[in-house]
Short mmCIF file of C-alpha atoms in Angstrom, two decimals:
data_model
loop_
_atom_site.label_atom_id
_atom_site.label_comp_id
_atom_site.label_asym_id
_atom_site.label_seq_id
_atom_site.Cartn_x
_atom_site.Cartn_y
_atom_site.Cartn_z
CA MET A 27 291.61 338.02 35.66
CA ASP A 28 288.94 338.03 38.34
CA LYS A 29 289.70 340.54 41.08
CA THR A 30 287.33 339.00 43.61
CA SER A 31 288.71 339.46 47.11
CA SER A 32 288.61 336.76 49.74
CA SER A 33 286.08 338.84 51.71
CA ASP A 34 283.81 338.91 48.63
CA MET A 35 284.16 335.12 48.36
CA SER A 36 283.04 334.65 51.98
CA LYS A 37 279.85 336.61 51.20
CA ARG A 38 278.78 334.07 48.59
CA PRO A 39 276.13 331.56 49.63
CA LYS A 40 277.83 328.45 50.98
CA ARG A 41 276.45 326.35 48.11
CA MET A 42 278.38 328.54 45.64
CA ARG A 43 281.74 328.26 47.39
CA ILE A 44 284.01 325.51 46.14
CA SER A 45 284.63 322.94 48.84
CA GLU A 46 285.23 319.23 49.25
CA GLU A 47 281.50 318.77 49.87
CA ASN A 48 280.25 320.50 46.72
CA LEU A 49 282.92 319.80 44.08
CA HIS A 50 283.22 316.33 42.62
CA ILE A 51 286.00 315.78 40.08
CA SER A 52 285.68 312.46 38.28
CA ALA A 53 287.10 310.49 35.38
CA PHE A 54 284.81 308.36 33.20
CA ALA A 55 285.90 305.79 30.61
CA MET A 56 283.72 305.03 27.60
CA VAL A 57 284.99 301.65 26.37
CA GLY A 58 283.78 301.00 22.85
CA ASP A 59 283.72 297.97 20.61
CA SER A 60 283.61 297.45 16.84
CA ARG A 61 279.77 297.56 16.74
CA GLY A 62 279.39 301.06 18.19
CA SER A 63 278.50 299.76 21.65
CA ILE A 64 279.79 300.89 25.05
CA LEU A 65 280.75 298.86 28.08
CA LEU A 66 278.76 299.24 31.28
CA VAL A 67 279.34 297.52 34.61
CA ARG A 68 276.58 296.59 37.05
CA ALA A 69 277.05 297.56 40.70
CA GLY A 70 276.47 294.52 42.88
CA SER A 71 274.79 294.22 46.27
CA SER A 72 278.10 294.88 48.06
CA HIS A 73 278.80 298.16 46.24
CA PRO A 74 279.73 300.75 48.90
CA LEU A 75 277.13 303.26 47.63
CA SER A 76 273.71 301.75 48.25
CA PHE A 77 272.00 304.04 45.72
CA ARG A 78 274.24 302.56 42.98
CA ARG A 79 273.43 298.90 43.72
CA GLY A 80 271.86 297.18 40.74
CA LYS A 81 272.55 300.16 38.44
CA LEU A 82 274.60 300.12 35.25
CA LEU A 83 277.61 302.42 35.30
CA LEU A 84 280.46 303.52 33.10
CA PRO A 85 283.83 302.63 34.58
CA ALA A 86 284.54 305.75 36.62
CA SER A 87 286.10 307.13 39.75
CA MET A 88 286.42 310.36 41.64
CA LEU A 89 289.93 311.77 41.50
CA GLN A 90 292.05 311.48 44.59
CA PHE A 91 293.62 314.75 45.76
CA GLY A 92 296.48 315.63 43.39
CA GLU A 93 295.77 312.73 41.02
CA ARG A 94 295.89 313.30 37.28
CA PRO A 95 292.60 312.59 35.49
CA MET A 96 294.24 310.05 33.12
CA ALA A 97 295.57 308.13 36.14
CA ALA A 98 292.08 308.11 37.67
CA ALA A 99 290.60 306.76 34.41
CA LYS A 100 293.20 303.97 34.29
CA ARG A 101 292.66 303.24 37.99
CA ALA A 102 288.89 302.98 37.47
CA LEU A 103 289.33 300.61 34.53
CA THR A 104 291.76 298.27 36.30
CA ALA A 105 289.88 298.38 39.62
CA GLN A 106 286.54 297.55 38.02
CA LEU A 107 287.51 295.22 35.14
CA ASP A 108 289.67 292.14 34.72
CA GLY A 109 291.56 292.43 31.42
CA ALA A 110 291.60 296.25 31.48
CA ASP A 111 295.41 296.45 31.56
CA ALA A 112 295.32 296.35 27.75
CA LEU A 113 293.11 299.46 27.54
CA GLU A 114 294.69 302.85 26.87
CA PRO A 115 292.23 305.65 27.59
CA GLU A 116 292.42 308.76 25.42
CA PHE A 117 291.09 312.12 26.56
CA ARG A 118 287.81 313.06 24.91
CA GLU A 119 286.44 316.13 26.73
CA ILE A 120 285.40 317.73 29.99
CA GLN A 121 281.76 317.95 31.02
CA SER A 122 280.32 319.96 33.89
CA TYR A 123 277.00 319.64 35.71
CA ILE A 124 275.47 321.52 38.61
CA GLY A 125 272.91 319.80 40.81
CA SER A 126 273.18 319.26 44.54
CA HIS A 127 276.92 319.72 43.95
CA TRP A 128 279.20 320.65 41.06
CA ASP A 129 280.48 317.76 38.93
CA LEU A 130 283.55 318.28 36.79
CA CYS A 131 283.94 315.17 34.63
CA PHE A 132 286.95 314.17 32.54
CA VAL A 133 285.69 311.79 29.84
CA TYR A 134 288.00 309.28 28.16
CA ASP A 135 287.55 306.88 25.27
CA ALA A 136 289.07 303.42 25.41
CA ASP A 137 289.15 301.04 22.45
CA GLY A 138 287.98 297.65 23.66
CA ARG A 139 288.16 295.97 20.24
CA ASN A 140 291.61 294.44 20.79
CA ALA A 141 291.36 293.93 24.54
CA PRO A 142 290.88 290.46 25.98
CA LYS A 143 287.41 289.64 27.27
CA LEU A 144 286.66 292.18 29.97
CA SER A 145 284.88 290.96 33.07
CA ALA A 146 283.67 292.74 36.18
CA LYS A 147 285.59 292.75 39.44
CA SER A 148 283.84 292.89 42.81
CA PRO A 149 281.77 294.83 43.85
CA TYR A 150 280.55 294.80 40.23
CA THR A 151 278.70 291.75 38.97
CA ASP A 152 278.64 292.14 35.20
CA ALA A 153 280.45 293.91 32.37
CA SER A 154 278.55 293.99 29.10
CA TYR A 155 278.45 296.01 25.90
CA TYR A 156 275.27 297.89 25.04
CA ARG A 157 274.39 299.46 21.71
CA LEU A 158 274.06 303.22 21.99
CA ASP A 159 270.77 303.17 20.10
CA ALA A 160 269.28 300.56 22.47
CA LEU A 161 270.56 301.50 25.93
CA PRO A 162 268.55 300.26 28.92
CA ARG A 163 268.21 303.88 30.05
CA ASP A 164 266.13 303.11 33.16
CA ALA A 165 268.87 300.78 34.46
CA ILE A 166 271.73 303.28 34.07
CA ALA A 167 272.64 305.59 36.98
CA GLU A 168 271.36 309.08 36.18
CA ASP A 169 274.72 310.85 36.40
CA HIS A 170 276.38 308.23 34.18
CA LEU A 171 273.54 308.58 31.68
CA GLU A 172 274.27 312.34 31.60
CA ILE A 173 277.86 311.55 30.58
CA ILE A 174 276.71 309.14 27.86
CA ASP A 175 274.11 311.59 26.56
CA GLY A 176 276.68 314.39 26.61
CA GLN A 177 278.94 312.30 24.39
CA THR A 178 276.34 311.03 21.97
CA ALA A 179 274.08 314.07 21.52
CA PRO A 180 274.79 316.44 18.63
CA LYS A 181 277.19 319.15 19.78
CA GLU A 182 276.01 322.75 20.00
CA ARG A 183 278.27 325.31 18.39
#
């Protein structure tokens, strides 16, 4: 167990201290179909984050304080997609990235093969399946592309 005292913690550079500003905990859902494709939604012009507008995204959401990651994944699916009530996400893995902040990402799989036609809810304008070997990489938000690449790249051992 780490014996770091609270006074030692306060000596760390602010960027290295865990806070609401520098820790993002999110849940991502990779909805697949029978052809090995994944579902992406397109953020519309009314999306609350202007830098996301027009970008393709995985269904995802930041966790609310105290929320379980599975609940956040289900919330993201039902908030972003009509017909998502039939989807049952299953935990896949956790990914972590450090950039301007620390991202801790819970990744879930959801089998879209038996779901009704999924369609985007506002502020998203489209929900479409894309083959993994032919993704429109330039159109996908960078952090969501990191999640996809982390799931599809060969695993290091």
